[in-house]
Tab-separated table of C-alpha atoms in Angstrom:
chain	number	residue	atom	x	y	z
A	231	UNK	CA	57.340	-87.244	-51.047
A	232	UNK	CA	58.047	-84.054	-52.541
A	233	UNK	CA	61.657	-84.570	-51.841
A	234	UNK	CA	61.523	-87.836	-53.431
A	235	UNK	CA	59.935	-86.770	-56.476
A	236	UNK	CA	62.563	-84.027	-56.659
A	237	UNK	CA	65.244	-86.819	-56.333
A	238	UNK	CA	63.805	-88.936	-58.863
A	239	UNK	CA	63.404	-85.875	-61.374
A	240	UNK	CA	67.123	-85.166	-60.642
A	241	UNK	CA	67.968	-88.667	-61.578
A	242	UNK	CA	65.917	-88.776	-64.738
A	243	UNK	CA	67.289	-85.570	-65.863
A	244	UNK	CA	71.022	-87.045	-65.422
A	245	UNK	CA	70.053	-90.197	-67.063
A	246	UNK	CA	68.623	-88.002	-69.930
A	247	UNK	CA	71.890	-85.937	-70.430
A	248	UNK	CA	74.026	-89.093	-70.156
A	249	UNK	CA	71.785	-90.814	-72.907
A	250	UNK	CA	71.917	-87.691	-75.043
A	251	UNK	CA	75.715	-87.538	-74.502
A	252	UNK	CA	75.960	-91.351	-75.469
A	253	UNK	CA	73.796	-90.934	-78.500
A	254	UNK	CA	75.639	-87.812	-79.764
A	255	UNK	CA	79.271	-88.859	-79.025
A	256	UNK	CA	79.505	-92.668	-78.479
A	257	UNK	CA	76.712	-94.284	-80.474
A	258	UNK	CA	77.397	-96.265	-83.512
A	259	UNK	CA	74.440	-94.366	-85.326
A	260	UNK	CA	75.927	-91.061	-84.693
A	261	UNK	CA	77.075	-89.326	-87.936
A	262	UNK	CA	81.122	-89.373	-87.258
A	263	UNK	CA	81.165	-92.992	-85.953
A	264	UNK	CA	78.517	-94.468	-88.526
A	265	UNK	CA	80.802	-92.715	-91.526
A	266	UNK	CA	83.850	-94.393	-90.044
A	267	UNK	CA	82.048	-97.775	-89.457
A	268	UNK	CA	80.837	-97.730	-93.220
A	269	UNK	CA	84.228	-96.640	-94.510
A	270	UNK	CA	85.806	-99.785	-92.832
A	271	UNK	CA	83.235	-102.145	-93.920
A	272	UNK	CA	82.864	-100.951	-97.279
A	273	UNK	CA	86.851	-100.874	-97.844
A	274	UNK	CA	86.966	-104.436	-96.334
A	275	UNK	CA	84.222	-105.627	-98.589
A	276	UNK	CA	86.008	-104.486	-101.789
A	277	UNK	CA	89.205	-105.792	-100.723
A	278	UNK	CA	87.666	-109.187	-100.076
A	279	UNK	CA	85.991	-109.373	-103.449
A	280	UNK	CA	89.584	-108.718	-105.078
A	281	UNK	CA	88.673	-105.476	-106.435
A	282	UNK	CA	91.753	-103.815	-105.733
A	283	UNK	CA	91.179	-101.184	-108.548
A	284	UNK	CA	88.293	-99.714	-106.642
A	285	UNK	CA	88.675	-96.911	-103.962
A	286	UNK	CA	85.594	-95.925	-101.784
A	287	UNK	CA	85.138	-92.612	-99.842
A	288	UNK	CA	82.203	-92.162	-97.637
A	289	UNK	CA	80.445	-88.926	-96.921
A	290	UNK	CA	78.074	-89.800	-94.094
A	291	UNK	CA	75.841	-92.967	-95.657
A	292	UNK	CA	76.617	-91.480	-99.216
A	293	UNK	CA	79.588	-93.499	-100.809
A	294	UNK	CA	81.646	-92.372	-103.705
A	295	UNK	CA	83.437	-94.866	-105.949
A	296	UNK	CA	86.661	-94.060	-107.934
A	297	UNK	CA	89.460	-95.886	-109.494
A	298	UNK	CA	90.460	-97.117	-112.828
A	299	UNK	CA	87.720	-99.704	-113.463
A	300	UNK	CA	88.533	-102.728	-115.995
A	301	UNK	CA	85.084	-102.928	-117.257
A	302	UNK	CA	81.631	-101.231	-116.959
A	303	UNK	CA	80.538	-104.827	-115.210
A	304	UNK	CA	83.364	-104.126	-112.806
A	305	UNK	CA	81.800	-100.874	-111.792
A	306	UNK	CA	78.322	-102.201	-111.340
A	307	UNK	CA	79.645	-105.006	-109.226
A	308	UNK	CA	81.738	-102.890	-107.083
A	309	UNK	CA	78.867	-100.518	-106.400
A	310	UNK	CA	76.661	-103.478	-105.377
A	311	UNK	CA	79.255	-104.800	-102.944
A	312	UNK	CA	79.504	-101.284	-101.598
A	313	UNK	CA	75.672	-100.653	-101.267
A	314	UNK	CA	75.412	-104.187	-99.277
A	315	UNK	CA	78.652	-104.111	-97.187
A	316	UNK	CA	76.829	-103.322	-94.075
A	317	UNK	CA	73.424	-104.718	-94.388
A	318	UNK	CA	70.480	-103.514	-96.279
A	319	UNK	CA	71.240	-99.920	-96.145
A	320	UNK	CA	68.794	-96.951	-95.563
A	321	UNK	CA	68.332	-94.418	-92.938
A	322	UNK	CA	66.662	-96.751	-90.616
A	323	UNK	CA	69.131	-99.808	-90.668
A	324	UNK	CA	72.242	-97.642	-90.962
A	325	UNK	CA	73.844	-98.745	-94.015
A	326	UNK	CA	75.043	-97.197	-97.265
A	327	UNK	CA	72.192	-95.195	-98.984
A	328	UNK	CA	73.478	-94.402	-102.241
A	329	UNK	CA	76.749	-95.122	-104.420
A	330	UNK	CA	78.070	-92.369	-106.718
A	331	UNK	CA	80.145	-93.635	-109.467
A	332	UNK	CA	83.271	-91.475	-110.072
A	333	UNK	CA	85.251	-94.276	-111.378
A	334	UNK	CA	87.238	-93.894	-114.760
A	335	UNK	CA	87.915	-96.498	-117.349
A	336	UNK	CA	91.296	-98.307	-117.172
A	337	UNK	CA	93.311	-97.872	-120.081
A	338	UNK	CA	93.184	-100.575	-122.925
A	339	UNK	CA	95.129	-103.652	-122.178
A	340	UNK	CA	97.673	-104.336	-124.970
A	341	UNK	CA	98.356	-106.849	-126.170
A	342	UNK	CA	94.802	-108.006	-125.620
A	343	UNK	CA	95.136	-111.752	-124.683
A	344	UNK	CA	92.769	-114.492	-123.672
A	345	UNK	CA	93.804	-118.354	-123.305
A	346	UNK	CA	92.231	-121.639	-122.766
A	347	UNK	CA	94.083	-125.015	-121.953
A	348	UNK	CA	92.986	-128.654	-122.204
A	349	UNK	CA	94.603	-131.138	-120.040
A	350	UNK	CA	95.028	-134.844	-121.292
A	351	UNK	CA	92.091	-135.600	-118.501
A	352	UNK	CA	89.738	-133.281	-120.582
A	353	UNK	CA	89.590	-130.436	-118.055
A	354	UNK	CA	89.661	-126.808	-119.378
A	355	UNK	CA	91.418	-123.841	-117.823
A	356	UNK	CA	90.259	-120.477	-119.108
A	357	UNK	CA	92.531	-117.432	-118.290
A	358	UNK	CA	93.732	-113.924	-119.626
A	359	UNK	CA	91.473	-111.052	-120.516
A	360	UNK	CA	87.706	-110.780	-121.258
A	361	UNK	CA	85.803	-107.663	-121.969
A	362	UNK	CA	82.620	-108.449	-119.957
A	363	UNK	CA	80.705	-110.416	-117.521
A	364	UNK	CA	78.460	-111.600	-120.101
A	365	UNK	CA	81.056	-112.966	-122.394
A	366	UNK	CA	82.933	-114.592	-119.546
A	367	UNK	CA	79.676	-116.423	-118.535
A	368	UNK	CA	79.215	-117.553	-122.098
A	369	UNK	CA	82.950	-118.733	-122.474
A	370	UNK	CA	82.564	-120.773	-119.049
A	371	UNK	CA	79.140	-122.213	-120.346
A	372	UNK	CA	80.777	-123.294	-123.627
A	373	UNK	CA	83.789	-124.674	-121.835
A	374	UNK	CA	81.454	-126.479	-119.455
A	375	UNK	CA	79.527	-128.042	-122.211
A	376	UNK	CA	82.636	-129.421	-124.110
A	377	UNK	CA	84.275	-130.693	-120.946
A	378	UNK	CA	81.316	-133.299	-120.635
A	379	UNK	CA	81.703	-133.147	-116.874
A	380	UNK	CA	85.292	-132.658	-116.316
A	381	UNK	CA	86.604	-129.394	-114.246
A	382	UNK	CA	86.348	-126.060	-115.563
A	383	UNK	CA	88.787	-123.673	-113.886
A	384	UNK	CA	88.066	-119.958	-114.292
A	385	UNK	CA	91.216	-117.441	-113.953
A	386	UNK	CA	89.870	-114.550	-116.477
A	387	UNK	CA	90.294	-110.910	-115.325
A	388	UNK	CA	88.078	-108.164	-116.943
A	389	UNK	CA	90.032	-105.767	-118.982
A	390	UNK	CA	89.292	-102.986	-121.504
A	391	UNK	CA	90.944	-103.106	-124.922
A	392	UNK	CA	89.375	-106.125	-126.796
A	393	UNK	CA	89.753	-105.578	-130.755
A	394	UNK	CA	86.833	-104.741	-132.814
A	395	UNK	CA	85.008	-107.824	-134.711
A	396	UNK	CA	83.445	-111.089	-133.406
A	397	UNK	CA	85.820	-111.336	-130.530
A	398	UNK	CA	83.684	-113.718	-128.738
A	399	UNK	CA	82.911	-115.752	-131.714
A	400	UNK	CA	86.613	-116.396	-132.095
A	401	UNK	CA	87.180	-117.443	-128.649
A	402	UNK	CA	84.469	-119.773	-128.658
A	403	UNK	CA	85.644	-121.244	-132.172
A	404	UNK	CA	88.929	-121.803	-130.528
A	405	UNK	CA	87.337	-123.739	-127.654
A	406	UNK	CA	85.443	-125.907	-129.954
A	407	UNK	CA	88.604	-126.954	-132.007
A	408	UNK	CA	90.645	-127.389	-128.876
A	409	UNK	CA	87.814	-129.848	-127.560
A	410	UNK	CA	88.507	-132.122	-130.786
A	411	UNK	CA	92.363	-132.471	-129.559
A	412	UNK	CA	93.778	-134.855	-126.971
A	413	UNK	CA	95.448	-131.839	-125.095
A	414	UNK	CA	96.605	-128.351	-126.004
A	415	UNK	CA	95.862	-124.634	-125.701
A	416	UNK	CA	94.644	-121.748	-127.444
A	417	UNK	CA	95.410	-118.236	-127.290
A	418	UNK	CA	93.485	-115.249	-128.873
A	419	UNK	CA	96.245	-112.378	-129.021
A	420	UNK	CA	94.421	-109.274	-130.312
A	421	UNK	CA	93.304	-110.741	-133.714
A	422	UNK	CA	95.654	-113.785	-133.944
A	423	UNK	CA	93.957	-117.096	-132.801
A	424	UNK	CA	96.584	-119.685	-132.451
A	425	UNK	CA	95.736	-123.302	-131.709
A	426	UNK	CA	98.732	-125.429	-130.096
A	427	UNK	CA	97.687	-128.991	-129.770
A	428	UNK	CA	98.035	-132.743	-130.104
A	429	UNK	CA	95.817	-135.407	-131.845
A	430	UNK	CA	96.877	-138.922	-132.718
A	431	UNK	CA	94.060	-139.000	-135.260
A	432	UNK	CA	95.259	-137.556	-138.691
A	433	UNK	CA	91.889	-136.620	-139.610
A	434	UNK	CA	91.404	-134.448	-136.686
A	435	UNK	CA	94.632	-132.892	-137.188
A	436	UNK	CA	93.496	-131.928	-140.815
A	437	UNK	CA	90.139	-130.621	-139.960
A	438	UNK	CA	91.410	-128.452	-136.887
A	439	UNK	CA	93.975	-127.038	-139.379
A	440	UNK	CA	91.406	-125.986	-141.930
A	441	UNK	CA	89.240	-124.801	-139.633
A	442	UNK	CA	91.892	-122.422	-137.965
A	443	UNK	CA	93.653	-121.556	-141.171
A	444	UNK	CA	90.471	-120.058	-142.788
A	445	UNK	CA	88.969	-117.785	-140.075
A	446	UNK	CA	87.347	-114.951	-141.245
A	447	UNK	CA	89.190	-111.380	-141.545
A	448	UNK	CA	90.071	-109.359	-139.487
A	449	UNK	CA	91.236	-112.292	-137.499
A	450	UNK	CA	94.070	-114.568	-138.258
A	451	UNK	CA	94.258	-118.096	-137.536
A	452	UNK	CA	97.638	-119.958	-136.680
A	453	UNK	CA	97.054	-123.792	-136.270
A	454	UNK	CA	100.054	-125.783	-134.689
A	455	UNK	CA	98.576	-129.194	-134.413
A	456	UNK	CA	100.857	-132.365	-134.401
A	457	UNK	CA	100.508	-135.942	-133.248
A	458	UNK	CA	101.927	-137.214	-130.133
A	459	UNK	CA	105.571	-136.077	-129.406
A	460	UNK	CA	108.145	-138.880	-129.516
A	461	UNK	CA	110.681	-136.483	-127.650
A	462	UNK	CA	110.309	-133.005	-126.330
A	463	UNK	CA	111.971	-130.168	-124.246
A	464	UNK	CA	110.143	-127.674	-122.231
A	465	UNK	CA	111.555	-124.589	-120.749
A	466	UNK	CA	109.818	-122.419	-118.084
A	467	UNK	CA	110.550	-120.436	-115.238
A	468	UNK	CA	110.919	-123.765	-113.170
A	469	UNK	CA	113.676	-124.800	-115.310
A	470	UNK	CA	114.522	-127.115	-118.466
A	471	UNK	CA	112.498	-130.523	-118.757
A	472	UNK	CA	113.811	-133.161	-121.205
A	473	UNK	CA	111.405	-136.061	-121.762
A	474	UNK	CA	110.353	-138.823	-124.273
A	475	UNK	CA	112.076	-141.361	-125.928
A	476	UNK	CA	115.617	-141.717	-127.370
A	477	UNK	CA	117.383	-144.721	-129.193
A	478	UNK	CA	120.562	-145.051	-127.021
A	479	UNK	CA	122.255	-143.932	-124.148
A	480	UNK	CA	124.831	-142.076	-126.263
A	481	UNK	CA	122.032	-139.690	-127.575
A	482	UNK	CA	120.821	-139.126	-124.247
A	483	UNK	CA	124.334	-138.091	-123.071
A	484	UNK	CA	124.500	-135.853	-125.861
A	485	UNK	CA	121.325	-134.154	-125.339
A	486	UNK	CA	122.084	-133.823	-121.883
A	487	UNK	CA	125.518	-132.146	-122.541
A	488	UNK	CA	123.931	-129.732	-124.959
A	489	UNK	CA	121.302	-128.607	-122.476
A	490	UNK	CA	123.658	-128.219	-119.507
A	491	UNK	CA	126.091	-126.288	-121.661
A	492	UNK	CA	123.583	-123.817	-123.068
A	493	UNK	CA	120.654	-123.612	-120.231
A	494	UNK	CA	121.527	-121.574	-117.173
A	495	UNK	CA	118.990	-123.046	-115.031
A	496	UNK	CA	117.988	-126.478	-113.672
A	497	UNK	CA	117.956	-129.397	-116.180
A	498	UNK	CA	115.466	-132.500	-115.326
A	499	UNK	CA	116.107	-135.459	-117.216
A	500	UNK	CA	112.852	-137.640	-117.901
A	501	UNK	CA	114.096	-139.386	-121.093
A	502	UNK	CA	114.038	-143.136	-121.670
A	503	UNK	CA	115.887	-145.268	-123.936
A	504	UNK	CA	113.340	-147.071	-126.537
A	505	UNK	CA	113.897	-149.534	-129.344
A	506	UNK	CA	113.495	-146.951	-132.206
A	507	UNK	CA	115.480	-145.751	-135.131
A	508	UNK	CA	114.820	-142.256	-136.585
A	509	UNK	CA	117.976	-141.545	-138.724
A	510	UNK	CA	118.921	-137.685	-138.930
A	511	UNK	CA	116.607	-136.635	-135.995
A	512	UNK	CA	119.609	-135.810	-133.879
A	513	UNK	CA	120.766	-133.178	-136.616
A	514	UNK	CA	117.636	-131.154	-135.638
A	515	UNK	CA	118.414	-131.500	-131.852
A	516	UNK	CA	122.014	-130.382	-132.329
A	517	UNK	CA	120.750	-127.283	-134.372
A	518	UNK	CA	117.789	-126.333	-132.460
A	519	UNK	CA	118.299	-127.021	-128.735
A	520	UNK	CA	120.987	-124.425	-128.055
A	521	UNK	CA	119.127	-121.400	-129.038
A	522	UNK	CA	115.660	-123.093	-127.748
A	523	UNK	CA	117.109	-122.972	-124.096
A	524	UNK	CA	117.311	-119.289	-124.350
A	525	UNK	CA	113.612	-119.091	-124.772
A	526	UNK	CA	111.555	-117.129	-122.053
A	527	UNK	CA	109.338	-120.311	-122.039
A	528	UNK	CA	108.207	-122.698	-124.752
A	529	UNK	CA	108.346	-126.400	-126.223
A	530	UNK	CA	110.528	-128.156	-128.842
A	531	UNK	CA	108.892	-131.145	-129.945
A	532	UNK	CA	109.803	-134.109	-132.327
A	533	UNK	CA	107.107	-135.883	-133.976
A	534	UNK	CA	108.450	-138.462	-136.689
A	535	UNK	CA	104.956	-139.086	-137.968
A	536	UNK	CA	104.433	-135.277	-138.789
A	537	UNK	CA	107.309	-133.137	-140.534
A	538	UNK	CA	109.444	-133.329	-137.637
A	539	UNK	CA	110.289	-130.599	-135.068
A	540	UNK	CA	107.911	-128.122	-133.658
A	541	UNK	CA	109.170	-125.099	-131.635
A	542	UNK	CA	106.967	-122.771	-130.222
A	543	UNK	CA	107.039	-120.186	-127.368
A	544	UNK	CA	108.425	-116.725	-126.358
A	545	UNK	CA	112.163	-115.951	-127.331
A	546	UNK	CA	114.292	-112.896	-127.398
A	547	UNK	CA	114.911	-111.426	-131.093
A	548	UNK	CA	118.569	-112.839	-130.898
A	549	UNK	CA	117.566	-116.242	-129.883
A	550	UNK	CA	114.864	-116.680	-132.629
A	551	UNK	CA	117.484	-115.075	-135.264
A	552	UNK	CA	120.201	-117.376	-134.246
A	553	UNK	CA	117.700	-120.303	-134.169
A	554	UNK	CA	116.374	-119.708	-137.794
A	555	UNK	CA	119.992	-119.236	-139.023
A	556	UNK	CA	120.837	-122.690	-137.531
A	557	UNK	CA	117.827	-124.449	-138.641
A	558	UNK	CA	118.375	-123.397	-142.331
A	559	UNK	CA	121.158	-125.937	-142.537
A	560	UNK	CA	118.876	-128.679	-141.447
A	561	UNK	CA	120.023	-131.532	-143.715
A	562	UNK	CA	117.876	-134.492	-142.280
A	563	UNK	CA	114.455	-135.741	-143.681
A	564	UNK	CA	112.734	-133.806	-141.009
A	565	UNK	CA	111.837	-129.919	-141.275
A	566	UNK	CA	111.314	-127.514	-138.411
A	567	UNK	CA	108.165	-125.451	-138.049
A	568	UNK	CA	108.314	-122.208	-135.770
A	569	UNK	CA	105.664	-120.396	-133.933
A	570	UNK	CA	107.403	-117.995	-131.851
A	571	UNK	CA	106.548	-114.551	-130.229
A	572	UNK	CA	109.295	-112.075	-129.434
A	573	UNK	CA	109.993	-111.239	-125.966
A	574	UNK	CA	111.880	-108.056	-125.121
A	575	UNK	CA	113.366	-106.978	-121.925
A	576	UNK	CA	112.089	-103.869	-120.311
A	577	UNK	CA	114.978	-101.243	-120.249
A	578	UNK	CA	115.642	-100.161	-116.627
A	579	UNK	CA	115.893	-96.584	-117.991
A	580	UNK	CA	112.626	-96.433	-119.599
A	581	UNK	CA	109.387	-95.320	-118.167
A	582	UNK	CA	105.665	-96.342	-119.097
A	583	UNK	CA	105.358	-93.472	-121.743
A	584	UNK	CA	107.300	-93.582	-125.021
A	585	UNK	CA	110.724	-91.639	-124.727
A	586	UNK	CA	111.026	-88.259	-126.814
A	587	UNK	CA	114.085	-87.947	-129.076
A	588	UNK	CA	116.791	-86.492	-126.359
A	589	UNK	CA	115.789	-89.219	-123.912
A	590	UNK	CA	115.566	-91.894	-126.617
A	591	UNK	CA	119.014	-90.991	-127.892
A	592	UNK	CA	120.343	-90.876	-124.370
A	593	UNK	CA	118.963	-94.554	-123.644
A	594	UNK	CA	120.263	-95.909	-127.165
A	595	UNK	CA	123.720	-94.421	-126.307
A	596	UNK	CA	124.014	-95.836	-122.923
A	597	UNK	CA	122.896	-99.194	-124.186
A	598	UNK	CA	125.728	-99.382	-126.707
A	599	UNK	CA	128.198	-98.141	-124.080
A	600	UNK	CA	127.134	-100.890	-121.481
A	601	UNK	CA	126.625	-103.414	-123.953
A	602	UNK	CA	129.257	-103.276	-126.873
A	603	UNK	CA	128.034	-104.754	-130.123
A	604	UNK	CA	131.064	-106.003	-131.863
A	605	UNK	CA	132.066	-108.029	-135.211
A	606	UNK	CA	134.908	-110.054	-135.898
A	607	UNK	CA	137.520	-108.801	-138.300
A	608	UNK	CA	136.046	-108.422	-141.587
A	609	UNK	CA	132.875	-110.098	-140.585
A	610	UNK	CA	129.367	-108.858	-141.543
A	611	UNK	CA	127.299	-110.713	-139.053
A	612	UNK	CA	127.672	-110.565	-135.047
A	613	UNK	CA	129.264	-113.323	-132.829
A	614	UNK	CA	126.661	-114.979	-130.794
A	615	UNK	CA	128.246	-113.393	-127.682
A	616	UNK	CA	126.200	-110.267	-128.639
A	617	UNK	CA	122.852	-111.772	-128.490
A	618	UNK	CA	121.834	-110.330	-125.047
A	619	UNK	CA	123.342	-106.892	-126.165
A	620	UNK	CA	121.020	-107.055	-129.189
A	621	UNK	CA	118.063	-107.898	-127.308
A	622	UNK	CA	118.432	-104.952	-125.008
A	623	UNK	CA	119.121	-102.455	-127.667
A	624	UNK	CA	115.925	-103.784	-129.487
A	625	UNK	CA	114.117	-103.227	-126.263
A	626	UNK	CA	115.391	-99.530	-125.980
A	627	UNK	CA	114.620	-98.805	-129.613
A	628	UNK	CA	110.960	-100.175	-128.862
A	629	UNK	CA	110.558	-97.705	-125.729
A	630	UNK	CA	111.094	-94.629	-128.020
A	631	UNK	CA	108.358	-92.815	-129.668
A	632	UNK	CA	106.873	-94.311	-132.812
A	633	UNK	CA	107.423	-90.948	-134.561
A	634	UNK	CA	111.407	-91.279	-134.124
A	635	UNK	CA	113.792	-92.351	-137.074
A	636	UNK	CA	117.184	-94.129	-136.473
A	637	UNK	CA	120.299	-93.867	-138.664
A	638	UNK	CA	122.637	-96.871	-138.277
A	639	UNK	CA	126.111	-96.236	-139.082
A	640	UNK	CA	128.509	-99.244	-139.493
A	641	UNK	CA	132.202	-98.794	-139.225
A	642	UNK	CA	134.726	-100.867	-141.297
A	643	UNK	CA	137.853	-102.416	-140.015
A	644	UNK	CA	140.299	-99.699	-141.417
A	645	UNK	CA	142.410	-102.658	-142.985
A	646	UNK	CA	141.116	-102.820	-146.289
A	647	UNK	CA	141.012	-100.407	-149.349
A	648	UNK	CA	138.525	-97.410	-148.531
A	649	UNK	CA	135.968	-98.453	-150.878
A	650	UNK	CA	135.985	-102.053	-149.361
A	651	UNK	CA	135.734	-100.689	-145.937
A	652	UNK	CA	132.941	-98.363	-146.388
A	653	UNK	CA	130.905	-101.399	-148.051
A	654	UNK	CA	131.846	-103.494	-144.878
A	655	UNK	CA	130.582	-100.705	-142.606
A	656	UNK	CA	127.316	-100.468	-144.542
A	657	UNK	CA	127.104	-104.370	-144.596
A	658	UNK	CA	127.297	-104.232	-140.793
A	659	UNK	CA	124.805	-101.528	-140.594
A	660	UNK	CA	122.354	-103.463	-142.882
A	661	UNK	CA	122.761	-106.396	-140.420
A	662	UNK	CA	121.921	-104.271	-137.667
A	663	UNK	CA	118.764	-102.775	-139.542
A	664	UNK	CA	117.481	-106.326	-140.509
A	665	UNK	CA	117.902	-107.380	-137.090
A	666	UNK	CA	115.552	-104.586	-135.624
A	667	UNK	CA	113.158	-105.040	-138.376
A	668	UNK	CA	112.732	-108.628	-137.369
A	669	UNK	CA	112.312	-107.649	-133.561
A	670	UNK	CA	109.348	-105.694	-134.690
A	671	UNK	CA	110.702	-102.212	-135.724
A	672	UNK	CA	109.129	-100.850	-138.791
A	673	UNK	CA	111.849	-100.811	-141.564
A	674	UNK	CA	110.852	-97.382	-142.714
A	675	UNK	CA	112.314	-95.957	-139.587
A	676	UNK	CA	115.717	-97.349	-140.284
A	677	UNK	CA	118.520	-96.373	-142.461
A	678	UNK	CA	121.614	-97.958	-142.783
A	679	UNK	CA	125.088	-96.143	-143.620
A	680	UNK	CA	128.820	-97.258	-144.010
A	681	UNK	CA	131.842	-95.526	-142.665
A	682	UNK	CA	135.463	-96.359	-143.920
A	683	UNK	CA	138.878	-95.691	-142.151
A	684	UNK	CA	138.964	-92.170	-143.222
A	685	UNK	CA	135.853	-91.339	-141.020
A	686	UNK	CA	136.970	-93.513	-138.287
A	687	UNK	CA	140.465	-92.094	-137.867
A	688	UNK	CA	139.048	-88.535	-137.631
A	689	UNK	CA	137.317	-89.715	-134.396
A	690	UNK	CA	140.788	-91.205	-133.160
A	691	UNK	CA	142.861	-88.770	-131.033
A	692	UNK	CA	145.687	-91.413	-129.849
A	693	UNK	CA	146.758	-95.021	-130.581
A	694	UNK	CA	144.589	-96.359	-127.876
A	695	UNK	CA	141.445	-94.438	-128.792
A	696	UNK	CA	140.700	-96.818	-131.682
A	697	UNK	CA	139.576	-99.679	-129.319
A	698	UNK	CA	136.991	-97.208	-128.032
A	699	UNK	CA	135.180	-96.776	-131.196
A	700	UNK	CA	131.957	-98.495	-131.588
A	701	UNK	CA	131.546	-100.579	-134.662
A	702	UNK	CA	127.733	-99.495	-134.602
A	703	UNK	CA	126.625	-96.047	-133.768
A	704	UNK	CA	122.732	-94.886	-133.787
A	705	UNK	CA	121.519	-91.413	-134.233
A	706	UNK	CA	118.092	-90.685	-133.351
A	707	UNK	CA	116.023	-88.298	-135.632
A	708	UNK	CA	112.821	-86.614	-135.523
A	709	UNK	CA	110.749	-87.379	-138.571
A	710	UNK	CA	110.226	-84.259	-140.966
A	711	UNK	CA	106.688	-83.974	-142.008
């Protein structure tokens, strides 16, 4: 018996050692394994919730949450997700016991844009930036009430940077006016509330127009309300769509020819021939369509019961400038209303931070070298072929520090009397200054100077060098206080 007792004791001791070893090195509840397990569970939970901004680092059962949070609500939500990622938590259950907040606020979004769309079926689609969970919930509740049972789709995202003032009140006002329309969309772009939609009822159009036009400062309303479109062109990433009614096959062919000549992507023809006659409407199409198809996105509508053409969307500054120039000569009974935001391509050489003087000068000079801006002999306005070069130059100037000024020098043709040539150079520089001002550059930062043949000849070392002289030079200056 004594030998058997010793044997049982030895087996028990071996089992105790094995259990202790397993508990220390292999058990999920040991410190190292538990921390690794919680690290994986919390990181996976944040990823599954779509919180890409959040980073969690486990220290035992203590979690440290960091990252650039889009809102205070986002921090609280992320902390709750981490706390419950592996059960109720606590020392006994082995989950996360505490979440420490080390998150920073994300940089304010600019521009701060929120949108809502109402489909012809009455559904609402809400997207863009919202400042908090409470406001998001309130806007969804408002849309659900107005939709009368139709679907409400939520695509909104939290972001900091909402402008001061009654931002939520403006968003709700926009939803209420959108509900009056057959279909359309609204956008709250910083402090600008734009309503773009359709209603066949003239009284509804007038009421929405009045409500949006008279919003309280510091907000500004831009109503774009029209009747049902007889014809429209829509441009987007998917291509150009032409739809609606035309009066003859010859009108249809002419519109298609214009579209395919000026648009670089796919053109979809959904136009139909109808028994109608609107004399003069094709003049608006001929003048408006070639530049409209250069838009980043937008619509060009013709409403004969209203004032005529409505053109809206996002465009490069050159497309907008040329469009306004072409429509100024519209001679028919129909006018054209434009509500267009300027779109600028991002210069490849510019980073996220504004450029200081030397870097700005280098960028602007390289853009002028790579994209020559030239004038026809004796002309003060640029040819249409320089449009893309102008847009890239405007984007380059926008990338520079706001404290920098720009001197624009225009060269004459060295073919007139000296005084006339200086005046031509000054007119060209002034044209460039006006273009950059229209593209959003403060006019006080721009000055225009004209050079004549005497100055130009000093820069020419040979007969061939004259061809390389830029007709526009830009010098970047630091503002003197």
